[in-house]
Coordinates of C-alpha atoms and ligand atoms in Angstrom, one line a residue:
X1 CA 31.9 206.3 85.5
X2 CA 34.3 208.6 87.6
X3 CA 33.2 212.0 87.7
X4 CA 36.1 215.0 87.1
X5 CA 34.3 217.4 89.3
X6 CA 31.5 218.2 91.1
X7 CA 28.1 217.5 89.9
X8 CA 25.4 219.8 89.3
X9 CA 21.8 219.1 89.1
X10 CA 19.6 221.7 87.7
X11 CA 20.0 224.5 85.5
X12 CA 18.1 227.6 86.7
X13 CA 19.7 230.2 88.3
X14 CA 21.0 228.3 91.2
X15 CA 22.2 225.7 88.8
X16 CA 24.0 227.5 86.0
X17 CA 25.7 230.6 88.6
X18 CA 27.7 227.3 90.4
X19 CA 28.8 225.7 87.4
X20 CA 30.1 228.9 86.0
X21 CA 31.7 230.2 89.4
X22 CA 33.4 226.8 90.0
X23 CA 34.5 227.0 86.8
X24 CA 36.0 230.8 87.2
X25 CA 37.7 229.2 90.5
X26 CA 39.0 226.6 88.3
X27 CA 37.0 223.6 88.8
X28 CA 35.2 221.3 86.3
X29 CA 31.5 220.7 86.9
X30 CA 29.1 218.8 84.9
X31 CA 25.8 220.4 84.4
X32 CA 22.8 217.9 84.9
X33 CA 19.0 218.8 83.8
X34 CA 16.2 216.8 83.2
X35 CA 15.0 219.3 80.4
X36 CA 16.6 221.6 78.0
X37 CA 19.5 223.5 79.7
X38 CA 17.5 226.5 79.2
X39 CA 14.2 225.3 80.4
X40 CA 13.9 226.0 84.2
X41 CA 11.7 228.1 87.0
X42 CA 13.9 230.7 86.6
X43 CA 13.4 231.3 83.2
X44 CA 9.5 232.5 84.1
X45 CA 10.6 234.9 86.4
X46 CA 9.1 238.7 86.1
X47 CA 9.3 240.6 88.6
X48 CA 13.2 240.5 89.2
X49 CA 15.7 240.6 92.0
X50 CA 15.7 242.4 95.4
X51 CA 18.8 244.0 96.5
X52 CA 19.8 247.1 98.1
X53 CA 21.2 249.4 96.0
X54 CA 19.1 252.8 95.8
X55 CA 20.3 255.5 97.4
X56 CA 17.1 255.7 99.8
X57 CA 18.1 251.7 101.1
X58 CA 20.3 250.4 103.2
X59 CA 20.5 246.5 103.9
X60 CA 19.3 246.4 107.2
X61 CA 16.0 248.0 105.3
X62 CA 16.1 245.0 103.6
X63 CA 16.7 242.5 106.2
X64 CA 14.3 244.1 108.6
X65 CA 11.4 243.2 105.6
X66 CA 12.6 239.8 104.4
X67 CA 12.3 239.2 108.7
X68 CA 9.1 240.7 109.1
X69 CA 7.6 238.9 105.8
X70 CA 8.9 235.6 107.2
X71 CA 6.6 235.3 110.0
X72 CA 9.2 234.9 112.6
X73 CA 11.1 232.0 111.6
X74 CA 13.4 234.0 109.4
X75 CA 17.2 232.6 110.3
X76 CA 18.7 236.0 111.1
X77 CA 22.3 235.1 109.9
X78 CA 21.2 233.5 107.2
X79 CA 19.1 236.8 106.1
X80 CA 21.8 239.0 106.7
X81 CA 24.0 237.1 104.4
X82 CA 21.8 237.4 102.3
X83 CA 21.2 240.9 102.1
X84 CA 24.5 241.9 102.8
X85 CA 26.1 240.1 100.0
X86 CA 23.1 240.9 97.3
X87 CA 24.7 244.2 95.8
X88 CA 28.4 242.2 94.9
X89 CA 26.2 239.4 93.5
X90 CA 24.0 241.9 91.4
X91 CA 27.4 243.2 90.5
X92 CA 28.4 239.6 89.4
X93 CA 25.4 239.3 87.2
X94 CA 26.2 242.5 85.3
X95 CA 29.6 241.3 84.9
X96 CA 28.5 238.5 83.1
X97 CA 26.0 240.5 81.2
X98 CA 22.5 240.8 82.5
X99 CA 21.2 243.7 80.7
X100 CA 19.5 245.0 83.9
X101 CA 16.9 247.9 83.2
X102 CA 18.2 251.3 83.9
X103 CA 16.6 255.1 83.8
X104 CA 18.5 258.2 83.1
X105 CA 21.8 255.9 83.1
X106 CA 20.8 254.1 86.7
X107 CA 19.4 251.1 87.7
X108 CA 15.7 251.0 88.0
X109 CA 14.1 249.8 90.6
X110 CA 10.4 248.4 91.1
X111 CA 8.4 248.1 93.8
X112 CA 6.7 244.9 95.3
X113 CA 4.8 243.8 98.6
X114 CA 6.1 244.0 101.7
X115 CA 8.9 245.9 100.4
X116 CA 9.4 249.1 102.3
X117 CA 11.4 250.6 99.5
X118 CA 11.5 250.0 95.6
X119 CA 14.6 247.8 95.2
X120 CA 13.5 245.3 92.3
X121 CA 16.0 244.9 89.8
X122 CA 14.6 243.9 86.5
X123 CA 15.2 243.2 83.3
X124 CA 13.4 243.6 79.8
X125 CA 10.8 245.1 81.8
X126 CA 8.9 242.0 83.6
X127 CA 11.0 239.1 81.5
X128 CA 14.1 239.2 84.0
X129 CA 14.5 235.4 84.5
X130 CA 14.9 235.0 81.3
X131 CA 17.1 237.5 80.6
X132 CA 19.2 236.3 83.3
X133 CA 18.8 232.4 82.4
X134 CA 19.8 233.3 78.8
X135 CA 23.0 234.7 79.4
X136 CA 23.6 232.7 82.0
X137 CA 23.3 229.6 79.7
X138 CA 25.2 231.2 76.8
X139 CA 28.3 232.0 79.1
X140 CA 27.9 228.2 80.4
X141 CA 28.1 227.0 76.8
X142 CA 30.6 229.5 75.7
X143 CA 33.0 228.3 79.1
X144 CA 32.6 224.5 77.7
X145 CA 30.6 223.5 80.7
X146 CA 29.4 219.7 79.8
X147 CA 25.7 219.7 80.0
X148 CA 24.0 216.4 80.0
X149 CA 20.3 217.7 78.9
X150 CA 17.3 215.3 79.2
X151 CA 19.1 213.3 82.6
X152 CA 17.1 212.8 85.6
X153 CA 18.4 212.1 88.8
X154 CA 17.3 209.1 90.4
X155 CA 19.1 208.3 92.9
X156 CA 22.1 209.0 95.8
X157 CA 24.0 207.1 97.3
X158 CA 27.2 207.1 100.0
X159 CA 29.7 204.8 98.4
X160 CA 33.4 205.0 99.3
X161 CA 34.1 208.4 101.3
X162 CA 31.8 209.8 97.8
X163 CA 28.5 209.7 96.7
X164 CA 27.0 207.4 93.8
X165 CA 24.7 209.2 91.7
X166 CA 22.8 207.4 89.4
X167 CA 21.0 209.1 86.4
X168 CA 19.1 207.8 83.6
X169 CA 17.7 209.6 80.2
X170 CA 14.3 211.2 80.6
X171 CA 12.5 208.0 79.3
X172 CA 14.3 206.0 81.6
X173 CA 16.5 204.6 79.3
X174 CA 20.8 204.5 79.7
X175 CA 20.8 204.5 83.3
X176 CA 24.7 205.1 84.9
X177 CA 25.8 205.3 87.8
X178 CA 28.5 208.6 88.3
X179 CA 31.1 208.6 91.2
X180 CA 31.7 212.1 92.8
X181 CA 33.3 213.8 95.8
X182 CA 30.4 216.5 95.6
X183 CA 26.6 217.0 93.9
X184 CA 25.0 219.7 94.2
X185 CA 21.3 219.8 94.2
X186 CA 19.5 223.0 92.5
X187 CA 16.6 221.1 91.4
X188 CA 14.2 223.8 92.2
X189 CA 11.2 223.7 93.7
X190 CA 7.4 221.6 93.8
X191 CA 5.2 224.1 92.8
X192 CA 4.4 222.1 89.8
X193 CA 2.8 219.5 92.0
X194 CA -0.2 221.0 92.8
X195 CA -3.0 221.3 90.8
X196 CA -3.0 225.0 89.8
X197 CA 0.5 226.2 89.5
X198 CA 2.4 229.4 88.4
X199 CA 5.5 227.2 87.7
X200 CA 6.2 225.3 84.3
X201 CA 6.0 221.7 84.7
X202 CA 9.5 220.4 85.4
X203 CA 9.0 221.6 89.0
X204 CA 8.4 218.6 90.4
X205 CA 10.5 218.4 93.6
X206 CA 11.9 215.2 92.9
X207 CA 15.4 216.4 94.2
X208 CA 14.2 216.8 98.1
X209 CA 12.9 213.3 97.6
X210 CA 16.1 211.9 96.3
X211 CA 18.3 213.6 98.9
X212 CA 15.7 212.6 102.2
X213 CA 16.2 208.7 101.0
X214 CA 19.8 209.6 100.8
X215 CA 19.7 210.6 104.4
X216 CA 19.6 214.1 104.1
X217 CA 17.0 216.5 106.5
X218 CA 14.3 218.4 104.5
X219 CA 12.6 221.3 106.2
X220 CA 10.3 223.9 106.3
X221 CA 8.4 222.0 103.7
X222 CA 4.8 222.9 105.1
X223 CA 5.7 226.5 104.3
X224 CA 4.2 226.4 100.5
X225 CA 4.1 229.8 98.9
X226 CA 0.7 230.8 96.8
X227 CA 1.2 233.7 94.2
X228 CA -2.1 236.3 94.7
X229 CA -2.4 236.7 91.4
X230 CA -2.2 234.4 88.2
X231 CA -4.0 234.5 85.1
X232 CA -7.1 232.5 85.6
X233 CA -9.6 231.3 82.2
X234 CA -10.9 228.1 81.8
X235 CA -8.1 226.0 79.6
X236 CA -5.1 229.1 79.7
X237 CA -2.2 228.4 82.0
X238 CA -1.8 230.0 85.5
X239 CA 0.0 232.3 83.7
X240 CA 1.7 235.1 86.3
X241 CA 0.7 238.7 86.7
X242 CA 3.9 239.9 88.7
X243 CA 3.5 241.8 91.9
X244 CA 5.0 244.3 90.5
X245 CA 2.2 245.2 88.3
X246 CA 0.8 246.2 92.5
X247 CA 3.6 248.0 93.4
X248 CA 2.7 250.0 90.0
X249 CA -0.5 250.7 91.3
X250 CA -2.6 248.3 90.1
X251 CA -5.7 246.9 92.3
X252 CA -7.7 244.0 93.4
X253 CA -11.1 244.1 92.8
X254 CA -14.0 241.6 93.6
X255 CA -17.3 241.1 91.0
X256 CA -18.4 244.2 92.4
X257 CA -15.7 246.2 92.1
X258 CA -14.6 246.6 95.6
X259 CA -11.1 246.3 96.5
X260 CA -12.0 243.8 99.1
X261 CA -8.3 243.3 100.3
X262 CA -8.7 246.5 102.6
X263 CA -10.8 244.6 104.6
X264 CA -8.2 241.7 105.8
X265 CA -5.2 244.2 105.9
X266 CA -4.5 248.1 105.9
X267 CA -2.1 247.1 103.7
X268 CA -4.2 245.9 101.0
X269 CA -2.6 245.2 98.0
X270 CA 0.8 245.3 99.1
X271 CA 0.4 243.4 102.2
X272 CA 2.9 240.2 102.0
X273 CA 2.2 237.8 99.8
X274 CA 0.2 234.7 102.3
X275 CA -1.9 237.6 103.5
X276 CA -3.4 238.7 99.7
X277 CA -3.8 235.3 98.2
X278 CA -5.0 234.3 101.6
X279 CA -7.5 237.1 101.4
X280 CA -8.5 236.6 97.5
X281 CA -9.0 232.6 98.9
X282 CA -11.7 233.6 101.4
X283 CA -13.8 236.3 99.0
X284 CA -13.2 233.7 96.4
X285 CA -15.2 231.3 99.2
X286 CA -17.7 234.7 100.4
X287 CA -18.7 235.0 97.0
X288 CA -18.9 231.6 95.0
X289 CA -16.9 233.9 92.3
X290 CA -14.5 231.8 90.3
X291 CA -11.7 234.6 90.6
X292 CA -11.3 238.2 91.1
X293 CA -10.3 241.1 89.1
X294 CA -6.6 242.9 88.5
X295 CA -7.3 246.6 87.7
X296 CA -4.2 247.7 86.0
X297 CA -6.6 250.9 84.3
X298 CA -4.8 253.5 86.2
X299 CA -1.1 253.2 85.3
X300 CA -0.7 255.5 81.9
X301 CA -1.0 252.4 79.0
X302 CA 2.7 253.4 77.6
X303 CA 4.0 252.4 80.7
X304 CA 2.5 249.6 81.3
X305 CA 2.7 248.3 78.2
X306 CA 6.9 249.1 78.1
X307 CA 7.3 247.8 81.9
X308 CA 5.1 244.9 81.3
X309 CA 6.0 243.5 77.8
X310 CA 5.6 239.7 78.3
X311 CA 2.2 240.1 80.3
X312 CA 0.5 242.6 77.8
X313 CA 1.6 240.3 74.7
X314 CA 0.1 237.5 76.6
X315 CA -2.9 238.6 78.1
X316 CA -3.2 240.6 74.0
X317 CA -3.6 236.9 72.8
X318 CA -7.0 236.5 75.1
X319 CA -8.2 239.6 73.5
X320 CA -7.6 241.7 76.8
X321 CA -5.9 245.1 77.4
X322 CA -4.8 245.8 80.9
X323 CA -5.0 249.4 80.0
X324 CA -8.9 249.1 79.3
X325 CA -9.7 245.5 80.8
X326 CA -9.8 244.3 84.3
X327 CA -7.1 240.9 84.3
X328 CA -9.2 237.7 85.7
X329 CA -6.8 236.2 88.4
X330 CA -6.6 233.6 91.2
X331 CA -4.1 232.1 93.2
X332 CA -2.0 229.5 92.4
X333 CA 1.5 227.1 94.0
X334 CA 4.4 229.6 93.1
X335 CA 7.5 228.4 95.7
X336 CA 8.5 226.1 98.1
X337 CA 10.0 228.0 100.7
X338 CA 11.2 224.6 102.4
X339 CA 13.7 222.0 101.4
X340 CA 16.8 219.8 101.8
X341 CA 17.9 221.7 105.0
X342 CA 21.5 223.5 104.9
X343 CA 23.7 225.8 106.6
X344 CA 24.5 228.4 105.3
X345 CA 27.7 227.2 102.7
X346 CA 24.8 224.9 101.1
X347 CA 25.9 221.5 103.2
X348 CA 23.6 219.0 103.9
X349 CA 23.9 216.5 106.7
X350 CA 25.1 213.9 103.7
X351 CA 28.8 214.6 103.2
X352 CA 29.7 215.9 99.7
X353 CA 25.6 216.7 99.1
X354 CA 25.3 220.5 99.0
X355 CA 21.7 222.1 98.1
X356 CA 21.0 225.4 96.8
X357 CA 18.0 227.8 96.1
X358 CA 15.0 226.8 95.8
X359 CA 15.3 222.9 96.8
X360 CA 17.8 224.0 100.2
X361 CA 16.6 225.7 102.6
X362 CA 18.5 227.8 105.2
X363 CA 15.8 229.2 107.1
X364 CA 16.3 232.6 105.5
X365 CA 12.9 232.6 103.9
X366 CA 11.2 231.7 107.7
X367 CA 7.9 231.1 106.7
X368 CA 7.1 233.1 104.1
X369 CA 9.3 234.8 101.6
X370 CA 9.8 238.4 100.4
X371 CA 9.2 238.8 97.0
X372 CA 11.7 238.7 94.6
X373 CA 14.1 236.8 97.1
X374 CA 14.4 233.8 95.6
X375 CA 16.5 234.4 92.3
X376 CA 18.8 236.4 95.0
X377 CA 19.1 233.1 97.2
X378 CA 20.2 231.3 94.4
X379 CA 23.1 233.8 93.8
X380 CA 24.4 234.4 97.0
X381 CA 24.5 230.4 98.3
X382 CA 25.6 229.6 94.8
X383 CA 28.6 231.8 95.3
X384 CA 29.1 230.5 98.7
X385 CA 28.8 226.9 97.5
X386 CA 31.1 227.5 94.7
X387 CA 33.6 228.3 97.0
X388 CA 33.0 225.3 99.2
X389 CA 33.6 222.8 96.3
X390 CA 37.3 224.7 95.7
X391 CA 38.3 224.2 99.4
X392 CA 35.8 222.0 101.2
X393 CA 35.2 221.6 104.7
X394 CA 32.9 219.8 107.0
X395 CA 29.5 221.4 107.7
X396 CA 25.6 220.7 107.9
X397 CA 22.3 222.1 109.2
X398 CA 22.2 223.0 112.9
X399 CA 20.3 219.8 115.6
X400 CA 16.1 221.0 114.7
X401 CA 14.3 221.2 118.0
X402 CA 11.4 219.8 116.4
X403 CA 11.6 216.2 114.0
X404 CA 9.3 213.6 112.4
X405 CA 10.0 210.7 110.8
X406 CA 8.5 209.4 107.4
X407 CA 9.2 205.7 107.2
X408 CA 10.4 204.3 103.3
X409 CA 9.4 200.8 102.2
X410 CA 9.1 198.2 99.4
X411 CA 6.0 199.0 97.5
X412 CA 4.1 197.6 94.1
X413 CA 6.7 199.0 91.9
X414 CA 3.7 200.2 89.3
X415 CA 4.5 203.4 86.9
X416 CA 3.1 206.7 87.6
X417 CA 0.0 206.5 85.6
X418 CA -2.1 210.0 84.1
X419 CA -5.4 209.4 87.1
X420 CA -2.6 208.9 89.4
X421 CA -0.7 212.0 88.6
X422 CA -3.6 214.2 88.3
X423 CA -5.3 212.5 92.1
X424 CA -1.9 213.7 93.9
X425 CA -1.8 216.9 92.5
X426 CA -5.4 217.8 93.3
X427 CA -4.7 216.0 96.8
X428 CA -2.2 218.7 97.2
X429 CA -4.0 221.8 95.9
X430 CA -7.4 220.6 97.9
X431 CA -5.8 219.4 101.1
X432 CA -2.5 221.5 101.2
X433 CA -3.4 224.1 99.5
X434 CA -3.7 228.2 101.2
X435 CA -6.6 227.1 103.8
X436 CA -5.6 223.8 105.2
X437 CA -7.7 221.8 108.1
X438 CA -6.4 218.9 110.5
X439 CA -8.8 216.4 108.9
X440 CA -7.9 217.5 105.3
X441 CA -4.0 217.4 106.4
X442 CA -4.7 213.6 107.4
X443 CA -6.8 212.8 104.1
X444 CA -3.8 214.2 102.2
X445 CA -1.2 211.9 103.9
X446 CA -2.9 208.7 103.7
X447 CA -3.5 209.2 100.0
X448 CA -0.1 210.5 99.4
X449 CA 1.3 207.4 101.1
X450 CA -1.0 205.1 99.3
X451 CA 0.0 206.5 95.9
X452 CA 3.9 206.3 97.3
X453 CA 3.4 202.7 97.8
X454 CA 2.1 202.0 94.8
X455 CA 4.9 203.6 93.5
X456 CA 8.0 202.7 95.3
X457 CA 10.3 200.0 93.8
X458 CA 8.6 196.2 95.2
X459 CA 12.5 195.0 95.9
X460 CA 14.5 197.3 98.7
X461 CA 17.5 198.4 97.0
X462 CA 16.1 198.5 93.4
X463 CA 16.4 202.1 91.8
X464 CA 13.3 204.5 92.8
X465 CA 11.5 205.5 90.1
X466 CA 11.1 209.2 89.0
X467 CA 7.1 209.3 89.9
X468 CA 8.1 207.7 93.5
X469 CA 10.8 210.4 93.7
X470 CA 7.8 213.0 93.0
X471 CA 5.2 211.2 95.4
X472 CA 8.0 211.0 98.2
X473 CA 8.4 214.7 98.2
X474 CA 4.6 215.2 98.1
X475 CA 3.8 213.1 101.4
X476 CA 6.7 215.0 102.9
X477 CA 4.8 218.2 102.4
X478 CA 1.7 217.0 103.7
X479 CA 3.4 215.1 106.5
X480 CA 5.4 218.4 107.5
X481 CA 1.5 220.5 107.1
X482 CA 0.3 217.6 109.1
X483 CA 2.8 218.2 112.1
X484 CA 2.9 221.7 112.4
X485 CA -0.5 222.5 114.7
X486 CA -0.5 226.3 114.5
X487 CA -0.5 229.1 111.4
X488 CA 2.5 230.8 110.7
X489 CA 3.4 232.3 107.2
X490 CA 2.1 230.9 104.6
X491 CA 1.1 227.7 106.3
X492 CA -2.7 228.0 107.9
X493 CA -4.9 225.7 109.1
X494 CA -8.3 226.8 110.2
X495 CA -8.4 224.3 113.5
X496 CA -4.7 226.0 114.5
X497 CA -5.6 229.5 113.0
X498 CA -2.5 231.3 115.2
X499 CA 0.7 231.0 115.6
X500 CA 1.9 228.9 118.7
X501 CA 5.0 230.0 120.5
X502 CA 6.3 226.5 121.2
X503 CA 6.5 226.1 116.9
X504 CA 8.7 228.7 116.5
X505 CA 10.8 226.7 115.3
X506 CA 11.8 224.6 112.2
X507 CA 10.8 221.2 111.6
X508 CA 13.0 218.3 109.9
X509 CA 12.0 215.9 108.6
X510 CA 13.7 212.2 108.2
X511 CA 13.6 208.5 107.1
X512 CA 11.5 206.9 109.8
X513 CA 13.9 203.6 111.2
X514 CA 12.1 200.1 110.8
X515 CA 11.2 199.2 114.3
X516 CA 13.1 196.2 115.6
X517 CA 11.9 192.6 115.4
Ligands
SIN601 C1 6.4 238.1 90.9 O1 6.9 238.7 90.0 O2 5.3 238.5 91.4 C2 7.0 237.0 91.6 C3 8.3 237.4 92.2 C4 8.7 236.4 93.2 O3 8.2 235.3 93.3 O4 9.5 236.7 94.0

C-alpha cells in the first residue's frame, strides 16, 4: 500500500504535535499507535513543562541548568534551541487549547530540581500530560487525521529512494507493508523495560530497535533516567510523586526521620535528579529499608490537595493523606535520555527516517535531563520536524567520536514468553539499573543477547518479531552501559565511579558487519 504522506508512529506528545503541525502546513499524515490513540507516556505526565516565561527568567537561565544538569555532555546548540524556542511552542499549546494553570490571570509556575527559577508550566494542578494529550488527541480527531490504533511497527526498510514500513495489528495479525517518502518515529521511550517503572507499559522501546536494524545510529542509551521518588507498596504500581511536590517543600526522610539526602548533596532535595535517587539507592543499601519516606506534612493541606489532585486521590485510595502521612517511595526507570541519534531537524542517518522526543536523541539532554524537559523536547523537534517533512532536505547526526558495534543474526524464532519477559526486565533493573558494576554490565549483555537469540526470526530476512524488537533495544542499553568505563549523569558504575575526560563524548551505536569468510 502507497502511503499519502508521512507516517507517524506514536501518539504522545511528540506523536500527535507532528501530525497536527504537518497537517496545519498542509500535509497528510497517518497517525500510527500500538495502543489507544490516547494511551501514551505522556499522558502520566505531572509535573509539566519547563520554559522561560516568568518575569524573573531569561533563557540562558534555562540553558545554563538544562547544561549543568546534563553532566557535561549537553549539545549546546541543541539546548539552546531548545530553550529559545520553548515560549512560541508554549504559545502553540495554548493556541490549541491546553488549559494551562494560571494565578491572579498569569501563568503559574512550579518549581522542580535543579531548576534555578520556578518555570513549570502545569496544568490541572499535577495532571498536565493529560491535559495536554487530551486535547491534543481531540484536535487530531477533529482535523480528520487517520489514526490506525492497535498497529505495531515491526519493521523498516530502504526500498526504492523510500522506506518500507511494515505493520501488523497488535496480535500480530493483518501484517502490510506501507510505502513512504518519510516515517517518523515518536515511539517514546524504554522505561517500561525494567523491572520497577514509573512509565505505563507500552514503553517498550521497540522503535530504537526497529530503526538500529534499519541502519540508523542509537545513542546515549547508557544514560537511563531513575525518578527519586515513586509510590512504593507491595502490589500498587510505581505510581509517580512529581518533583514538584519537592519544589513545594516537601522532604525525604529515612526510617528515622532524617532527611538523609543532606548528607550526599547541599542541595538535598532539589539536587538533580541521578544525584537524589542515587542517594535514596545507597540509604536504601545503608539501611536494609525497603523505601524511604516523602514528608509532604508541611505544605498547608488545601494546597496540596488543589496543586496535587491526581496524587492525593491516589495515594486517598491506600488510605494515606500526604497532609498527615509520610508517602512510602523508591526509585524507579522514568526516561531514556538516549535514542535513535538525530540532528537537530529530527533526521536520522536513514533517509526519510526522522525521530523525535523521547526515542531521538540530540544530545540536548547530555547525560542527564532537567526535569520537565522532555514534554518540551517533544514540542520544539516536533515543530522542527514538521517543517522538514513540508520542504525536506538532506541531514543526519554529526560522525560520534566514540562507536560500537552490536552484531544482528538468525536466531530460534521462539515467542516472547511471560519467564522470559519478566528475566529481561529484572536483568535490566538488577544489572543496569542506578548503581551499575563492570561484572554486572557483562552479566546483563550475555543474557540480553541470549534472550535476543532466542528471539530473533531463525530465517535472515523474515519479519522481527515485536519481543525481538523489545530485546534488541534492551542489549543495546546494556551494550552502551557496557562500553562507557566512567560515571557521568545518570550512568554510574562503582568500578568507573568518575567521570573520564576522554568519554566526554557520545557514543553510537550500530549493526556490527558479519566478518568475511
Ligand atoms: C515529575 O513530575 O517529577 C517528572 C517530570 C519529568 O520527568 O520531567
Amino acid at each position: 500500500m502507497a502511503s499519502r504522506g508521512p507516517l507517524i508512529v506514536g501518539s504522545g506528545i511528540a506523536g500527535l504535535y507532528v501530525a497536527l503541525r504537518a497537517r496545519e502546513l498542509g500535509l497528510r499524515p497517518t497517525v500510527v499507535t500500538k495502543s489507544r490513540l490516547e494511551e501514551s507516556n505522556t499522558r502520566y505526565a505531572q509535573g509539566g513543562i519547563a520554559a522561560a516565561v516568568g518575569s524573573d527568567d531569561s533563557v540562558d537561565r534555562h540553558l545554563a541548568d538544562t547544561e549543568r544538569a546534563g553532566g557535561g555532555l549537553v549539545d549546546r546548540s541543541a539546548a539552546r534551541v531548545l530553550t529559545e524556542e520553548a515560549p512560541r511552542r508554549i504559545a502553540d499549546l495554548v493556541r490549541m487549547g491546553v488549559p494551562f494553570d494560571t494565578v491572579e490571570g498569569h501563568v503559574a509556575l512550579g518549581r522542580e530540581a535543579a531548576h534555578s527559577r520556578s518555570r513549570i508550566l502545569h496544568a490541572g494542578g499535577d495532571a498536565t500530560g493529560l491535559q495536554i494529550e487530551e486535547t491534543l488527541r481531540s484536535r487530531a480527531l477533529a482535523e480528520g487525521i487517520e489514526a490506525r490504533e492497535r498497529t505495531v511497527l515491526r519493521r523498516l526498510e530502504r526500498r526504492d529512494g523510500g522506506l518500507a514500513a511494515t505493520l501488523s495489528r497488535d496480535d500480530g495479525s493483518g501484517v502490510e507493508t506501507v510505502d513512504t517518502g518519510a516515517v517518523v518515529l515518536a515511539t517514546g521511550g524504554a522505561g517500561g523495560l525494567y523491572q520497577y517503572s514509573s512509565n505505563p507499559s507500552v514503553t517498550t522501546g521497540e522503535g530504537i530497535g526497529i530503526a538500529f536494524r534499519a541502519g540508523a545510529t542509537v545513542t546515549d542509551l547508557e544514560f537511563v533516567q531513575f525518578h527519586p521518588t515513586t509510590f512504593f507498596r507491595d502490589g500498587a504500581p510505581r505510581f509517580l510523586m512529581t518533583e514538584a511536590i519537592r519544589g513545594e517543600g516537601a522532604f525525604l526522610r529515612n526510617d528515622a526521620g532524617e532527611r538523609f539526602v543532606l548528607r550526599y548533596d547541599p542541595a538535598a532535595e532539589l539536587a538533580s535528579r541521578d544525584v537524589v535517587a542515587r542517594a535514596i539507592h545507597l540509604e536504601l543499601r545503608r539501611t536494609g529499608a525497603p523505601c524511604v519516606w516523602l514528608d509532604a506534612t508541611g505544605i498547608p493541606r488545601d494546597r496540596l490537595f488543589a496543586r496535587f489532585p491526581t496524587i492525593t486521590r491516589f495515594l486517598a485510595a491506600y488510605g494515606l493523606d500526604p497532609s498527615r502521612d509520610r508517602i512510602p517511595v523508591a526509585p524507579a526507570a522514568h526516561y531514556t535520555v538516549g535514542g535513535v541519534a538525530t540532528d537537530l531537524e529530527g533526521h536520522s542517518r536513514v533517509p526519510g527516517l526522522f525521530a523525535v522526543g523521547e526515542s531521538a536523541a540530540t544530545g540536548v539532554h547530555g547525560a542527564n535531563r532537567l526535569a520537565s524537559n522532555s514534554l518540551l523536547e517533544g514540542l520544539v523537534f516536533g515543530e522542527r520536524v514538521a517543517r522538514e517533512l513540508l520542504h525536506p532536505t538532506t541531514g543526519g547526526p554529526a560522525e560520534f567520536r566514540r562507536r560500537a558495534t552490536v552484531r544482528l543474526g538468525p536466531g530460534r524464532g521462539r515467542p516472547l514468553e511471560t519467564a522470559t519477559w519478566a528475566e529481561l526486565r529484572s536483568t535490566l533493573w538488577r544489572e543496569v539499573g542506578i548503581v551499575r558494576t563492570g561484572p554486572g554490565l557483562g552479566t546483563a549483555v550475555r543474557k540480553l543477547a541470549a534472550i535476543l537469540h532466542e528471539l530473533e526470526a531463525a530465517t535472515p530476512g523474515d519479519l522481527p518479531s515485536p519481543g525481538s524488537n523489545v530485546a534488541l533495544t534492551a542489549l543495546l542499553i546494556a551494550t552502551a552501559a557496557r562500553t562507557r568505563t566512567e560515571s557521568r549523569g545518570s550512568h554510574y558504575r562503582t568500578d568507573h565511579p568518575r567521570p573520564v575526560t576522554a568519554w566526554q563524548t557520545h557514543l553510537g551505536l550500530e549493526v556490527g558487519r558479519a566478518a568475511a569468510a
